[in-house]
């Protein structure tokens, strides 16, 4: 049961709008149980203050009553004076007993019932005293002379003024002083005029002032006590939150006294330092920081804390590392000086925030910015900085260094066959071996399967020995799970300052040396050779010139005949690219084609050659034309549409066009390759597999896609008579092709003896200098007539007319657009 608001002071407060608004603000807008609890706490405080003042008030009232009895004993009725003194004294004794009783009750539990009863008792005691004192002016004033009346009126005034000091409960003040005022009016009515009337008027004014002032003071007292209850509640809430904060977080709140001694120490923080919280209390905070400091790197910040505390200045975000039972922990310290109301320094207050995790994360981010996440080796960014340092040092000293550029051989095959997880583990093992061999130098992973080593202060002999050791070490098999994986490494070496003294040039030359190692068969090392750079520059110039030559009609197609071995009739021609470079003559095919494929310009050349060959073939009276197409071009999704467009533009029948591709087209091909080939076959275009028997030949190609023709590479023909095993291979290819309904064309036929063997092995067509080298389109018709004339039976014995019995090779090699 909740206690009702004490009246009439609660009524007065509710009528006071400003006090009511203040209460609402102090309560934070709370309502319901929270308001009731705050009101209860306020009532407890009001009652406590009233009972505290009641001791002094009771003693004063008893003393005044006894003094009046003594002073008026001879002039007032003895019975009345004795009764007044007795009544007041007993009520004062009851007041003292009630104050003692309720102080004990409040120490145990200030229940709502106890508070309600306390208010009732206070009112009754105040009303009893007020009634007792009210009899004094009513009885004594009419019967006394003016001198004694002055004393009685003074006592009345003092009793009325007692409303100010009885406490914050306005009802108590009203019940105590109100009866005295009424009694004074009754007594003054019995006095002679005009004294009684004049004093009554003054008494009215005085009493009204006292009552209104007392009411205001009680309202202010109520608000003060309510604010104190709110502040206390908020302090308790803050205390609980701070306690939860300290218990549930790695941060810690610290506080010192004016001498710098710790005033509180969270148990968790003390445990981290291997101390009891109580033992750590009263330690100087600066001494703690210095004693447990973990790294020299943070001692500067510790001294900054010491300097700030010495100057009584605030500080923020100073980082310290401390040795703890959980290893090194990092904190950022914030603190500011505290002062009391008089401006005296009382210590420091601050927060220590544990940033160990964020610092570790930042360190990890910093590490990853300069290191490879897979192998842990420094990455390309770190490599670039180290390379710049080496080149900068060379300019100011005579030291020698070497840059190794490494590329793994066969790593792609491991990824494809064993999977990327095995590939990642292999890269880790490679990094470990590189560190074992070159650990005294800088080892870097540049990306993919590319690595680099910066060998400082080494001569050529030492660098070459290190490169040989690296190649040998990485050649040894790697055990990944149950598999033994074998790879190799190609190494290009460039020296500082012999080959270059700036990073970019050094990188280029190491890369050129790596290219040389790859060209020499891989799994080896090569040093930079100026001839490599000259070759690259020539290739660049070739690329520029060929891009200008194609639209300028400097390139042309020559045609080499394909001849039926049995009938001797021409069945078609293969289109071969020719480039007579102005001022420099014919360009070697082995030089031009790799450059065109490396730059992608081979696609433009292929488009041009396809259109030109189809146009020229229209004049050949139904003979086929074969065009070599680059693997890059065939892999393009729209290739079959390009061929169809050319056939439409030129009007050539699809069956008169033969597209020659190499086995490289089918290596790692995508769906677009088979789609292009199938769509071309569906249009009637023939597909031939060129250079069969070399490179990565696989019979699976012939089953995956049914070719119209296979072309046996010239390498099987050049010494056919002296190598019986080559004859066996050619015969096997011919039998397989016949079984798969494919035509067999043999390249590089140069003698009648080769032709006789091939004819015996039932090959179909021959191509080579025996019949003719490639000739311009303007000579094709005459060439057809000459070859077919030579195939007719001779009228007399001797050599077959029209066939070349001895072959003089021209200086120009055949150049194919593939």
CSV table of C-alpha atoms in Angstrom, one decimal, residues 561 563-570 752 755 759 769-772 781-805:
chain,number,residue,atom,x,y,z
A,561,UNK,CA,50.0,-26.7,-105.1
A,563,UNK,CA,48.9,-32.7,-106.0
A,564,UNK,CA,47.2,-36.1,-106.1
A,565,UNK,CA,50.0,-38.7,-105.9
A,566,UNK,CA,48.3,-41.2,-108.2
A,567,UNK,CA,46.8,-39.1,-110.9
A,568,UNK,CA,49.3,-36.2,-110.7
A,569,UNK,CA,46.5,-33.7,-111.0
A,570,UNK,CA,46.4,-30.5,-108.9
A,752,UNK,CA,60.7,-38.8,-106.7
A,755,UNK,CA,57.0,-39.6,-103.7
A,759,UNK,CA,52.5,-43.4,-102.9
A,769,UNK,CA,59.3,-28.4,-104.0
A,770,UNK,CA,59.0,-31.5,-106.1
A,771,UNK,CA,56.1,-29.8,-107.8
A,772,UNK,CA,56.7,-26.1,-107.0
A,781,UNK,CA,47.0,-21.2,-114.0
A,782,UNK,CA,50.2,-21.7,-115.8
A,783,UNK,CA,51.5,-23.7,-112.8
A,784,UNK,CA,48.4,-26.0,-113.0
A,785,UNK,CA,49.0,-26.6,-116.7
A,786,UNK,CA,52.7,-27.4,-116.2
A,787,UNK,CA,52.1,-29.9,-113.3
A,788,UNK,CA,49.3,-31.7,-115.1
A,789,UNK,CA,51.3,-31.8,-118.3
A,790,UNK,CA,54.1,-33.4,-116.5
A,791,UNK,CA,51.8,-36.0,-115.1
A,792,UNK,CA,50.9,-37.3,-118.5
A,793,UNK,CA,52.9,-40.4,-119.7
A,794,UNK,CA,56.1,-39.3,-121.5
A,795,UNK,CA,56.4,-39.7,-125.2
A,796,UNK,CA,60.0,-40.8,-124.9
A,797,UNK,CA,62.1,-42.2,-122.0
A,798,UNK,CA,63.9,-39.9,-119.6
A,799,UNK,CA,62.9,-37.6,-116.9
A,800,UNK,CA,59.3,-36.7,-116.3
A,801,UNK,CA,58.8,-33.3,-117.8
A,802,UNK,CA,57.7,-30.6,-115.5
A,803,UNK,CA,58.9,-32.2,-112.2
A,804,UNK,CA,61.9,-30.8,-110.5
A,805,UNK,CA,64.5,-33.6,-110.0
